[in-house]
Tab-separated table of C-alpha atoms and ligand atoms in Angstrom:
chain	number	residue	atom	x	y	z
K	611	UNK	CA	-33.438	63.674	17.671
K	612	UNK	CA	-35.296	65.396	20.516
K	613	UNK	CA	-32.032	66.748	21.824
K	614	UNK	CA	-30.982	68.047	18.423
K	615	UNK	CA	-34.395	69.627	17.970
K	616	UNK	CA	-34.062	71.453	21.286
K	617	UNK	CA	-30.589	72.677	20.415
K	618	UNK	CA	-31.847	73.951	17.077
K	619	UNK	CA	-34.666	75.848	18.784
K	620	UNK	CA	-32.320	77.434	21.334
K	621	UNK	CA	-29.869	78.456	18.635
K	622	UNK	CA	-32.606	79.959	16.497
K	623	UNK	CA	-34.115	81.926	19.372
K	624	UNK	CA	-30.707	83.396	20.065
K	625	UNK	CA	-30.077	84.342	16.439
K	626	UNK	CA	-33.451	86.003	16.057
K	627	UNK	CA	-33.435	87.797	19.384
K	628	UNK	CA	-29.934	89.144	18.842
K	629	UNK	CA	-31.121	90.385	15.466
K	630	UNK	CA	-28.462	88.434	13.580
K	631	UNK	CA	-31.005	87.173	11.077
K	632	UNK	CA	-34.413	88.306	9.796
K	633	UNK	CA	-35.772	84.871	9.130
K	634	UNK	CA	-34.829	81.261	9.796
K	635	UNK	CA	-35.606	78.503	7.331
K	636	UNK	CA	-36.224	75.150	8.929
K	637	UNK	CA	-38.913	72.505	9.164
K	638	UNK	CA	-42.192	72.159	11.002
K	639	UNK	CA	-44.447	69.136	11.319
K	640	UNK	CA	-46.369	68.657	8.090
K	641	UNK	CA	-50.120	68.231	7.928
K	642	UNK	CA	-49.615	64.502	7.356
K	643	UNK	CA	-47.612	62.054	9.441
K	644	UNK	CA	-44.240	61.118	7.862
K	645	UNK	CA	-43.977	64.648	6.550
K	646	UNK	CA	-42.070	67.701	7.673
K	647	UNK	CA	-42.625	70.869	5.747
K	648	UNK	CA	-40.367	73.890	5.167
K	649	UNK	CA	-41.005	76.593	7.713
K	650	UNK	CA	-40.068	80.265	7.648
K	651	UNK	CA	-39.631	81.453	11.184
K	652	UNK	CA	-39.653	85.180	11.893
K	653	UNK	CA	-41.049	85.382	15.423
K	654	UNK	CA	-39.324	83.649	18.339
K	655	UNK	CA	-42.744	82.862	19.784
K	656	UNK	CA	-43.038	80.241	17.028
K	657	UNK	CA	-39.663	78.641	17.710
K	658	UNK	CA	-41.225	75.553	19.281
K	659	UNK	CA	-42.855	74.748	15.955
K	660	UNK	CA	-39.434	73.895	14.544
K	661	UNK	CA	-38.868	70.162	14.265
K	662	UNK	CA	-35.995	67.860	13.423
K	663	UNK	CA	-36.986	64.382	12.291
K	664	UNK	CA	-36.078	61.701	9.725
K	665	UNK	CA	-38.657	63.320	7.442
K	666	UNK	CA	-36.879	66.656	6.902
K	667	UNK	CA	-36.226	65.662	3.322
K	668	UNK	CA	-36.427	68.918	1.367
K	669	UNK	CA	-33.287	70.725	0.343
K	670	UNK	CA	-33.811	74.056	2.072
K	671	UNK	CA	-31.063	75.824	0.120
K	672	UNK	CA	-33.689	76.103	-2.624
K	673	UNK	CA	-35.234	79.087	-0.865
K	674	UNK	CA	-32.045	81.109	-0.595
K	675	UNK	CA	-32.253	82.471	-4.121
K	676	UNK	CA	-35.903	83.333	-3.556
K	677	UNK	CA	-35.466	85.549	-0.516
K	678	UNK	CA	-32.665	87.851	-1.484
K	679	UNK	CA	-31.960	90.969	0.545
K	680	UNK	CA	-32.706	89.364	3.911
K	681	UNK	CA	-30.352	87.861	6.429
K	682	UNK	CA	-31.279	84.239	6.610
K	683	UNK	CA	-30.590	81.527	9.129
K	684	UNK	CA	-30.560	78.189	7.349
K	685	UNK	CA	-30.971	74.907	9.152
K	686	UNK	CA	-28.869	72.794	6.894
K	687	UNK	CA	-28.003	69.128	6.462
K	688	UNK	CA	-24.870	68.017	4.661
K	689	UNK	CA	-26.512	68.203	1.235
K	690	UNK	CA	-28.169	71.567	1.876
K	691	UNK	CA	-24.738	72.943	2.728
K	692	UNK	CA	-23.277	71.540	-0.475
K	693	UNK	CA	-26.001	73.372	-2.358
K	694	UNK	CA	-25.125	76.562	-0.488
K	695	UNK	CA	-21.535	76.122	-1.645
K	696	UNK	CA	-22.690	75.478	-5.230
K	697	UNK	CA	-24.837	78.613	-5.139
K	698	UNK	CA	-21.905	80.629	-3.760
K	699	UNK	CA	-19.681	79.312	-6.553
K	700	UNK	CA	-22.294	80.462	-9.061
K	701	UNK	CA	-22.452	83.823	-7.249
K	702	UNK	CA	-26.180	83.587	-6.607
K	703	UNK	CA	-26.088	84.361	-2.882
K	704	UNK	CA	-23.948	86.302	-0.422
K	705	UNK	CA	-22.158	84.343	2.252
K	706	UNK	CA	-22.481	87.170	4.776
K	707	UNK	CA	-26.267	87.202	4.405
K	708	UNK	CA	-26.535	83.624	5.575
K	709	UNK	CA	-26.018	82.043	8.947
K	710	UNK	CA	-25.622	78.325	8.464
K	711	UNK	CA	-26.910	76.233	11.338
K	712	UNK	CA	-25.352	72.958	10.308
K	713	UNK	CA	-26.885	69.672	11.384
K	714	UNK	CA	-24.979	66.417	10.748
K	715	UNK	CA	-27.507	64.220	9.000
K	716	UNK	CA	-28.275	60.563	9.677
K	717	UNK	CA	-30.133	60.196	6.409
K	718	UNK	CA	-33.751	60.877	5.676
K	719	UNK	CA	-36.371	58.163	5.614
K	720	UNK	CA	-38.257	57.108	2.504
K	721	UNK	CA	-41.861	57.795	3.478
K	722	UNK	CA	-43.286	56.059	0.431
K	723	UNK	CA	-41.564	52.814	1.247
K	724	UNK	CA	-42.848	53.028	4.799
K	725	UNK	CA	-46.381	53.654	3.583
K	726	UNK	CA	-46.143	50.526	1.465
K	727	UNK	CA	-45.188	48.451	4.503
K	728	UNK	CA	-48.591	48.745	6.143
K	729	UNK	CA	-52.176	48.185	5.074
K	730	UNK	CA	-54.268	51.169	5.907
K	731	UNK	CA	-53.572	54.787	6.581
K	732	UNK	CA	-50.757	55.852	8.847
K	733	UNK	CA	-52.122	58.352	11.355
K	734	UNK	CA	-49.067	58.865	13.537
K	735	UNK	CA	-45.343	58.380	13.153
K	736	UNK	CA	-42.354	59.062	15.329
K	737	UNK	CA	-38.858	57.872	15.991
K	738	UNK	CA	-37.850	55.868	19.055
K	739	UNK	CA	-34.153	55.148	19.187
K	740	UNK	CA	-33.336	53.433	15.926
K	741	UNK	CA	-36.947	52.518	15.119
K	742	UNK	CA	-39.629	54.372	13.231
K	743	UNK	CA	-42.970	53.680	14.870
K	744	UNK	CA	-46.028	54.065	12.683
K	745	UNK	CA	-49.569	53.787	13.977
K	746	UNK	CA	-52.963	53.574	12.323
K	747	UNK	CA	-56.507	52.770	13.364
K	748	UNK	CA	-55.776	49.117	14.099
K	749	UNK	CA	-52.055	48.660	13.744
K	750	UNK	CA	-48.796	49.737	15.251
K	751	UNK	CA	-45.603	48.794	13.523
K	752	UNK	CA	-41.977	49.355	14.297
K	753	UNK	CA	-39.535	49.614	11.402
K	754	UNK	CA	-35.751	49.873	11.576
K	755	UNK	CA	-34.856	53.398	10.505
K	756	UNK	CA	-31.598	52.459	8.831
K	757	UNK	CA	-33.276	50.141	6.366
K	758	UNK	CA	-35.564	52.815	5.070
K	759	UNK	CA	-33.240	55.689	4.367
K	760	UNK	CA	-33.262	57.093	0.852
K	761	UNK	CA	-30.773	55.726	-1.703
K	762	UNK	CA	-29.370	59.244	-2.172
K	763	UNK	CA	-28.721	59.402	1.585
K	764	UNK	CA	-27.039	55.991	1.578
K	765	UNK	CA	-24.705	57.272	-1.116
K	766	UNK	CA	-24.032	60.563	0.648
K	767	UNK	CA	-20.369	61.175	1.400
K	768	UNK	CA	-20.889	64.476	3.191
K	769	UNK	CA	-23.508	64.040	5.856
K	770	UNK	CA	-21.535	66.485	7.997
K	771	UNK	CA	-21.949	70.057	6.775
K	772	UNK	CA	-18.763	71.193	5.040
K	773	UNK	CA	-19.131	74.810	6.100
K	774	UNK	CA	-21.251	76.250	8.906
K	775	UNK	CA	-21.489	79.024	11.445
K	776	UNK	CA	-22.736	76.803	14.219
K	777	UNK	CA	-22.911	73.064	14.334
K	778	UNK	CA	-25.722	71.334	16.186
K	779	UNK	CA	-24.652	68.104	17.864
K	780	UNK	CA	-21.664	65.937	17.103
K	781	UNK	CA	-20.157	65.151	13.743
K	782	UNK	CA	-21.012	61.701	12.411
K	783	UNK	CA	-18.772	59.097	10.870
K	784	UNK	CA	-19.031	59.267	7.076
K	785	UNK	CA	-20.104	55.863	5.853
K	786	UNK	CA	-21.209	56.054	2.235
K	787	UNK	CA	-21.932	53.195	-0.094
K	788	UNK	CA	-20.236	53.264	-3.464
K	789	UNK	CA	-21.540	56.449	-4.988
K	790	UNK	CA	-22.146	55.419	-8.576
K	791	UNK	CA	-23.126	51.762	-8.529
K	792	UNK	CA	-26.605	52.471	-9.956
K	793	UNK	CA	-25.092	54.397	-12.836
K	794	UNK	CA	-22.656	51.580	-13.520
K	795	UNK	CA	-25.438	48.999	-13.524
K	796	UNK	CA	-27.531	51.111	-15.894
K	797	UNK	CA	-24.610	51.579	-18.259
K	798	UNK	CA	-24.359	47.825	-18.637
K	799	UNK	CA	-27.816	47.618	-20.240
K	800	UNK	CA	-28.110	47.799	-24.018
K	801	UNK	CA	-28.833	51.239	-25.531
K	802	UNK	CA	-32.363	50.125	-26.436
K	803	UNK	CA	-33.048	48.956	-22.887
K	804	UNK	CA	-31.692	52.222	-21.530
K	805	UNK	CA	-33.897	54.222	-23.848
K	806	UNK	CA	-36.964	52.175	-23.027
K	807	UNK	CA	-36.364	52.649	-19.301
K	808	UNK	CA	-35.997	56.382	-19.764
K	809	UNK	CA	-38.997	56.703	-22.057
K	810	UNK	CA	-41.217	54.497	-19.916
K	811	UNK	CA	-40.331	56.379	-16.766
K	812	UNK	CA	-40.864	59.772	-18.348
K	813	UNK	CA	-44.121	58.677	-19.975
K	814	UNK	CA	-45.678	59.202	-16.543
K	815	UNK	CA	-44.359	62.741	-16.265
K	816	UNK	CA	-47.159	65.274	-15.950
K	817	UNK	CA	-44.786	68.203	-16.311
K	818	UNK	CA	-45.691	69.659	-12.975
K	819	UNK	CA	-42.078	70.871	-12.637
K	820	UNK	CA	-41.962	69.920	-8.964
K	821	UNK	CA	-38.511	68.443	-9.599
K	822	UNK	CA	-37.341	71.848	-10.784
K	823	UNK	CA	-38.968	73.712	-7.912
K	824	UNK	CA	-37.357	71.398	-5.376
K	825	UNK	CA	-33.852	71.854	-6.748
K	826	UNK	CA	-31.634	74.623	-5.389
K	827	UNK	CA	-29.792	74.876	-8.695
K	828	UNK	CA	-32.949	75.435	-10.774
K	829	UNK	CA	-33.071	79.115	-9.944
K	830	UNK	CA	-33.363	80.472	-13.503
K	831	UNK	CA	-35.543	83.575	-13.717
K	832	UNK	CA	-37.070	82.022	-16.810
K	833	UNK	CA	-36.768	78.285	-17.235
K	834	UNK	CA	-36.352	77.078	-20.807
K	835	UNK	CA	-39.739	75.350	-20.644
K	836	UNK	CA	-41.437	78.649	-19.901
K	837	UNK	CA	-39.741	80.571	-22.668
K	838	UNK	CA	-42.069	81.389	-25.550
K	839	UNK	CA	-39.463	82.936	-27.816
K	840	UNK	CA	-37.596	80.833	-28.609
K	841	UNK	CA	-40.138	78.181	-27.805
K	842	UNK	CA	-37.956	75.196	-27.014
K	843	UNK	CA	-40.689	72.844	-26.119
K	844	UNK	CA	-44.374	72.439	-26.870
K	845	UNK	CA	-47.043	72.231	-24.210
K	846	UNK	CA	-48.560	69.193	-25.905
K	847	UNK	CA	-48.518	65.571	-24.993
K	848	UNK	CA	-46.079	64.296	-27.561
K	849	UNK	CA	-43.747	61.954	-25.675
K	850	UNK	CA	-40.728	63.671	-27.168
K	851	UNK	CA	-41.678	66.945	-25.495
K	852	UNK	CA	-41.784	65.264	-22.123
K	853	UNK	CA	-38.487	63.535	-22.882
K	854	UNK	CA	-37.023	66.861	-23.959
K	855	UNK	CA	-37.961	68.374	-20.635
K	856	UNK	CA	-36.442	65.562	-18.623
K	857	UNK	CA	-33.253	65.416	-20.674
K	858	UNK	CA	-32.628	69.127	-20.391
K	859	UNK	CA	-33.573	69.476	-16.753
K	860	UNK	CA	-31.006	66.837	-15.935
K	861	UNK	CA	-28.383	68.088	-18.379
K	862	UNK	CA	-28.696	71.614	-16.964
K	863	UNK	CA	-27.337	70.191	-13.744
K	864	UNK	CA	-23.954	69.513	-15.316
K	865	UNK	CA	-21.368	70.495	-12.735
K	866	UNK	CA	-24.044	71.733	-10.341
K	867	UNK	CA	-25.990	68.806	-8.897
K	868	UNK	CA	-25.053	67.789	-5.367
K	869	UNK	CA	-26.984	64.519	-5.518
K	870	UNK	CA	-29.360	65.400	-2.696
K	871	UNK	CA	-32.269	63.578	-4.339
K	872	UNK	CA	-34.768	66.359	-3.593
K	873	UNK	CA	-35.972	66.363	-7.211
K	874	UNK	CA	-36.874	62.693	-7.170
K	875	UNK	CA	-38.557	62.929	-3.777
K	876	UNK	CA	-40.655	65.855	-4.986
K	877	UNK	CA	-41.903	63.982	-8.042
K	878	UNK	CA	-45.557	63.053	-7.519
K	879	UNK	CA	-45.316	60.385	-10.226
K	880	UNK	CA	-42.355	58.648	-8.576
K	881	UNK	CA	-40.232	58.877	-11.690
K	882	UNK	CA	-36.585	57.816	-11.484
K	883	UNK	CA	-34.583	61.001	-11.775
K	884	UNK	CA	-31.449	60.644	-9.717
K	885	UNK	CA	-29.846	58.024	-11.995
K	886	UNK	CA	-29.729	60.762	-14.639
K	887	UNK	CA	-28.009	63.437	-12.597
K	888	UNK	CA	-25.743	60.898	-10.912
K	889	UNK	CA	-24.470	59.912	-14.348
K	890	UNK	CA	-23.734	63.537	-15.090
K	891	UNK	CA	-22.062	63.958	-11.717
K	892	UNK	CA	-19.776	61.032	-12.379
K	893	UNK	CA	-18.899	62.279	-15.857
K	894	UNK	CA	-18.139	65.737	-14.528
K	895	UNK	CA	-15.833	64.203	-11.958
K	896	UNK	CA	-14.128	62.054	-14.574
K	897	UNK	CA	-13.922	64.643	-17.331
K	898	UNK	CA	-13.308	67.831	-15.404
K	899	UNK	CA	-12.205	66.653	-11.961
K	900	UNK	CA	-15.054	68.593	-10.391
K	901	UNK	CA	-17.679	67.781	-7.778
K	902	UNK	CA	-20.348	70.346	-7.012
K	903	UNK	CA	-20.622	71.826	-3.567
K	904	UNK	CA	-17.312	70.721	-2.123
K	905	UNK	CA	-15.058	73.639	-2.779
K	906	UNK	CA	-15.578	77.400	-2.954
K	907	UNK	CA	-12.656	78.119	-5.257
K	908	UNK	CA	-12.878	76.411	-8.636
K	909	UNK	CA	-15.250	78.013	-11.150
K	910	UNK	CA	-18.240	76.061	-12.503
K	911	UNK	CA	-16.777	73.453	-14.879
K	912	UNK	CA	-18.774	74.493	-17.938
K	913	UNK	CA	-17.571	78.071	-17.635
K	914	UNK	CA	-13.929	77.122	-17.864
K	915	UNK	CA	-11.640	74.669	-19.670
K	916	UNK	CA	-8.315	72.956	-19.713
K	917	UNK	CA	-6.283	72.811	-22.903
K	918	UNK	CA	-5.975	69.040	-22.482
K	919	UNK	CA	-9.689	68.329	-21.934
K	920	UNK	CA	-10.983	65.131	-23.503
K	921	UNK	CA	-11.442	65.434	-27.258
K	922	UNK	CA	-10.984	61.936	-28.680
K	923	UNK	CA	-14.630	62.001	-29.740
K	924	UNK	CA	-13.962	64.950	-32.079
K	925	UNK	CA	-12.890	64.069	-35.613
B	778	UNK	CA	-40.262	54.331	-48.406
B	779	UNK	CA	-37.862	51.676	-49.590
B	780	UNK	CA	-34.841	51.379	-47.417
B	781	UNK	CA	-32.251	51.956	-50.128
B	782	UNK	CA	-34.061	55.090	-51.241
B	783	UNK	CA	-33.888	56.571	-47.784
B	784	UNK	CA	-31.233	59.237	-47.263
B	785	UNK	CA	-30.403	60.730	-43.867
B	786	UNK	CA	-31.117	64.346	-43.135
B	787	UNK	CA	-28.220	65.850	-41.201
B	788	UNK	CA	-28.037	69.256	-39.603
B	789	UNK	CA	-24.560	70.797	-39.407
B	790	UNK	CA	-23.722	73.643	-37.061
B	791	UNK	CA	-20.621	75.227	-38.541
B	792	UNK	CA	-18.482	77.960	-37.061
B	793	UNK	CA	-18.361	80.836	-39.522
B	794	UNK	CA	-14.623	81.434	-39.080
B	795	UNK	CA	-13.447	77.948	-39.912
B	796	UNK	CA	-15.701	75.029	-40.775
B	797	UNK	CA	-18.174	77.192	-42.677
B	798	UNK	CA	-15.316	78.616	-44.710
B	799	UNK	CA	-13.957	75.073	-45.051
B	800	UNK	CA	-17.288	74.007	-46.532
B	801	UNK	CA	-17.091	76.956	-48.879
B	802	UNK	CA	-13.611	75.937	-49.949
B	803	UNK	CA	-14.799	72.394	-50.595
B	804	UNK	CA	-17.423	73.910	-52.862
B	805	UNK	CA	-15.178	76.290	-54.768
B	806	UNK	CA	-12.607	73.517	-55.156
B	807	UNK	CA	-15.374	71.335	-56.615
B	808	UNK	CA	-14.791	68.544	-54.134
B	809	UNK	CA	-17.752	66.171	-54.160
B	810	UNK	CA	-19.423	65.252	-50.876
B	811	UNK	CA	-22.782	63.738	-49.945
B	812	UNK	CA	-25.698	66.176	-50.149
B	813	UNK	CA	-27.185	65.141	-46.818
B	814	UNK	CA	-26.138	68.079	-44.688
B	815	UNK	CA	-28.112	71.261	-44.144
B	816	UNK	CA	-25.866	73.950	-42.744
B	817	UNK	CA	-26.563	76.438	-39.986
B	818	UNK	CA	-23.838	79.018	-39.621
B	819	UNK	CA	-22.917	80.012	-36.066
B	820	UNK	CA	-20.433	82.656	-34.921
B	821	UNK	CA	-18.324	80.165	-32.955
B	822	UNK	CA	-18.639	76.553	-31.839
B	823	UNK	CA	-18.907	77.941	-28.318
B	824	UNK	CA	-22.178	79.565	-29.372
B	825	UNK	CA	-23.885	76.220	-29.805
B	826	UNK	CA	-26.382	75.756	-27.040
B	827	UNK	CA	-26.904	72.029	-26.384
B	828	UNK	CA	-30.603	72.819	-26.738
B	829	UNK	CA	-30.002	73.441	-30.467
B	830	UNK	CA	-28.771	69.904	-30.878
B	831	UNK	CA	-31.578	68.375	-28.857
B	832	UNK	CA	-34.203	70.436	-30.632
B	833	UNK	CA	-32.859	69.330	-34.008
B	834	UNK	CA	-33.039	65.676	-32.995
B	835	UNK	CA	-36.506	66.086	-31.587
B	836	UNK	CA	-37.707	67.761	-34.764
B	837	UNK	CA	-36.660	64.698	-36.675
B	838	UNK	CA	-33.207	65.169	-38.189
B	839	UNK	CA	-31.340	61.889	-38.357
B	840	UNK	CA	-28.069	63.322	-37.196
B	841	UNK	CA	-26.260	66.458	-36.108
B	842	UNK	CA	-22.736	67.554	-36.909
B	843	UNK	CA	-21.019	70.187	-34.823
B	844	UNK	CA	-17.845	71.638	-36.269
B	845	UNK	CA	-15.536	74.402	-35.136
B	846	UNK	CA	-11.989	75.722	-35.248
B	847	UNK	CA	-9.086	73.534	-34.156
B	848	UNK	CA	-7.942	73.963	-30.551
B	849	UNK	CA	-5.920	77.150	-30.283
B	850	UNK	CA	-7.475	78.628	-33.446
B	851	UNK	CA	-10.789	79.941	-32.126
B	852	UNK	CA	-11.483	83.499	-33.256
B	853	UNK	CA	-12.604	84.266	-29.710
B	854	UNK	CA	-9.642	82.438	-28.131
B	855	UNK	CA	-11.520	79.986	-25.928
B	856	UNK	CA	-14.979	79.516	-27.461
B	857	UNK	CA	-14.130	76.091	-28.821
B	858	UNK	CA	-12.603	74.985	-25.498
B	859	UNK	CA	-15.813	75.938	-23.698
B	860	UNK	CA	-17.841	74.282	-26.447
B	861	UNK	CA	-15.747	71.147	-26.168
B	862	UNK	CA	-16.788	70.712	-22.527
B	863	UNK	CA	-20.449	71.115	-23.385
B	864	UNK	CA	-20.010	68.608	-26.210
B	865	UNK	CA	-18.239	65.926	-24.217
B	866	UNK	CA	-20.714	66.079	-21.357
B	867	UNK	CA	-23.732	66.131	-23.684
B	868	UNK	CA	-22.405	63.296	-25.805
B	869	UNK	CA	-21.883	61.068	-22.803
B	870	UNK	CA	-25.320	61.858	-21.469
B	871	UNK	CA	-27.076	61.092	-24.766
B	872	UNK	CA	-25.214	57.790	-25.028
B	873	UNK	CA	-26.296	56.952	-21.484
B	874	UNK	CA	-29.936	57.618	-22.321
B	875	UNK	CA	-29.643	55.109	-25.126
B	876	UNK	CA	-29.869	57.564	-28.014
B	877	UNK	CA	-27.896	55.906	-30.828
B	878	UNK	CA	-24.207	56.603	-30.588
B	879	UNK	CA	-23.307	58.594	-33.710
B	880	UNK	CA	-26.466	60.671	-34.047
B	881	UNK	CA	-24.432	63.618	-32.811
B	882	UNK	CA	-20.880	63.967	-34.123
B	883	UNK	CA	-18.153	66.530	-33.752
B	884	UNK	CA	-15.206	67.721	-35.805
B	885	UNK	CA	-12.545	70.372	-36.122
B	886	UNK	CA	-12.291	71.773	-39.636
B	887	UNK	CA	-10.298	74.891	-40.488
B	888	UNK	CA	-10.957	77.345	-43.318
B	889	UNK	CA	-8.124	75.723	-45.279
B	890	UNK	CA	-9.457	72.190	-44.938
B	891	UNK	CA	-11.957	71.879	-47.765
B	892	UNK	CA	-10.940	68.288	-48.381
B	893	UNK	CA	-11.245	67.430	-44.716
B	894	UNK	CA	-14.710	68.954	-44.625
B	895	UNK	CA	-15.798	66.733	-47.508
B	896	UNK	CA	-14.265	63.725	-45.796
B	897	UNK	CA	-16.002	64.494	-42.488
B	898	UNK	CA	-19.371	64.899	-44.176
B	899	UNK	CA	-18.858	61.603	-45.951
B	900	UNK	CA	-17.976	59.775	-42.739
B	901	UNK	CA	-20.806	61.354	-40.789
B	902	UNK	CA	-23.337	60.576	-43.528
B	903	UNK	CA	-22.166	56.985	-43.848
B	904	UNK	CA	-22.427	56.389	-40.142
B	905	UNK	CA	-25.878	57.900	-39.902
B	906	UNK	CA	-27.068	56.094	-43.017
B	907	UNK	CA	-26.059	52.871	-41.317
B	908	UNK	CA	-27.993	53.800	-38.192
B	909	UNK	CA	-31.128	54.285	-40.262
B	910	UNK	CA	-33.862	56.840	-39.613
B	911	UNK	CA	-33.896	58.346	-36.150
B	912	UNK	CA	-36.757	56.823	-34.183
B	913	UNK	CA	-36.177	57.305	-30.498
B	914	UNK	CA	-36.279	60.933	-29.503
B	915	UNK	CA	-38.526	62.270	-32.256
B	916	UNK	CA	-41.634	64.391	-32.289
B	917	UNK	CA	-44.432	62.278	-33.720
B	918	UNK	CA	-47.000	65.013	-34.194
B	919	UNK	CA	-44.859	66.671	-36.839
B	920	UNK	CA	-42.766	69.796	-36.999
B	921	UNK	CA	-43.966	72.694	-34.928
B	922	UNK	CA	-44.738	75.998	-36.536
B	923	UNK	CA	-42.554	78.975	-35.697
B	924	UNK	CA	-43.974	81.562	-33.341
B	925	UNK	CA	-43.588	84.393	-35.848
B	926	UNK	CA	-44.861	83.127	-39.141
O	847	SF4	S1	-30.896	67.816	-9.511
O	847	SF4	FE1	-31.928	66.751	-7.846
O	847	SF4	S2	-30.262	65.698	-6.767
O	847	SF4	FE2	-29.305	67.279	-8.028
O	847	SF4	S3	-29.126	69.087	-6.706
O	847	SF4	FE3	-31.067	69.270	-7.833
O	847	SF4	S4	-32.604	68.389	-6.444
O	847	SF4	FE4	-30.571	67.690	-5.721
O	848	SF4	S1	-34.453	73.144	-15.915
O	848	SF4	FE1	-32.763	74.360	-16.694
O	848	SF4	S2	-33.709	76.268	-17.396
O	848	SF4	FE2	-35.181	75.259	-16.055
O	848	SF4	S3	-34.804	76.172	-14.027
O	848	SF4	FE3	-33.607	74.258	-14.170
O	848	SF4	S4	-31.589	74.945	-14.860
O	848	SF4	FE4	-33.020	76.597	-15.305
O	849	SF4	S1	-41.673	66.212	-10.700
O	849	SF4	FE1	-41.946	64.300	-11.864
O	849	SF4	S2	-43.929	64.546	-12.922
O	849	SF4	FE2	-43.304	66.587	-12.217
O	849	SF4	S3	-42.172	67.455	-13.966
O	849	SF4	FE3	-40.628	66.483	-12.669
O	849	SF4	S4	-40.405	64.409	-13.506
O	849	SF4	FE4	-42.323	65.244	-14.317
O	850	FES	S1	-14.479	80.959	-33.750
O	850	FES	FE1	-14.525	78.950	-34.631
O	850	FES	S2	-14.805	77.770	-32.824
O	850	FES	FE2	-14.678	79.766	-31.952
């Protein structure tokens, strides 16, 4: 980790001092332990604020559509790079405006699960070898990193960046679990059980839209929830409005979601979200033979067609 | 309301070049079909934003029918192929969420197929009548008022 962090800093200093980029997007230590926060680095004097830790959980590709017209260095994990590819496919960014500093990713650690492991407030956290050490006023606990990585990271088949300009460190062995086992388990439930899971989960939704803000593919200038004409969705508290929001946010990811899990991690109400987009991802793969963020050539699947696409469901 | 008195309310999005004309033909040919559908005419099945379908369900219709030109017959060449992809992905997603299978149905009906239109409406109505009133994804406060009234 330390070594990777140092390499990142050296690389970034070089890029900025040679004037290859105007800004570098990476992470710095957050104001709380177990948190790293996105960091926009413009001045090499700040380069030592950049960190690399198991808590760098945001998908930084999200910011690319928000800072157009600048040359950007992006410190990117496997999933961030897939989002870059997806954004390139949708022609939202220019490849030659971005320098990708790829970092093979060991998986990010689920901070909420770690917090639940201890009584009391965690005041310090760091990684030592394969252990995450957390410390509080009267405890110190060591937890095996591997057991706490996020489900989306366990499923990840592309921890090594698919495209990059420089790669920090060595490539890792890809060792994903079966990608869609949660979707398959959910499909086995009865329709009523599925609906009650969905409606119970979303009943906690406060419509903060953090899931949207965290997602690189939610770049719409005006999101459908913010549109007042047509007004798709009311601001009220009717459960169906909240369900409407969650259905459409997920459905809008058709052919676009890279499964990074950033939406679910951003949700302050800890609502299950990834099982929705994973379902869509599997369908898109099955129906259209497409997986987002893997390939620069094929067009987005909903903007194209094949004459022999599935149509048995049409009378 | 007594159960046997209940009749489903179905919203049909019909492409103007084919299914809408097919519905017209059913009418002028005096073919009887159930009166449960309310028709919204769209320029092409590719014009149907999935949000239309979801909004209709949320506002309390019991079912939605989407109907366009047969493959190869779209007035805009590929509108129905593009629409077909949106439909298949949406349908699978709604099923996954547990929304009753059959609330949203799809058909191809050409301008010459008045009898097929009547048949489709009958099948769709029967299926939705069997499902009963839509209860899951429905606005409980009541229909919203339009912005420009
Ligand atoms: S929907 Fe969620 S998992 Fe998919 S790309 Fe967006 S943030 Fe990542
Ligand atoms: S939820 Fe849909 S409309 Fe809103 S930003 Fe995301 S993709 Fe765009
Ligand atoms: S982040 Fe969670 S609470 Fe906020 S809008 Fe999304 S699902 Fe709802
Ligand atoms: S014109 Fe009828 S489906 Fe396109």
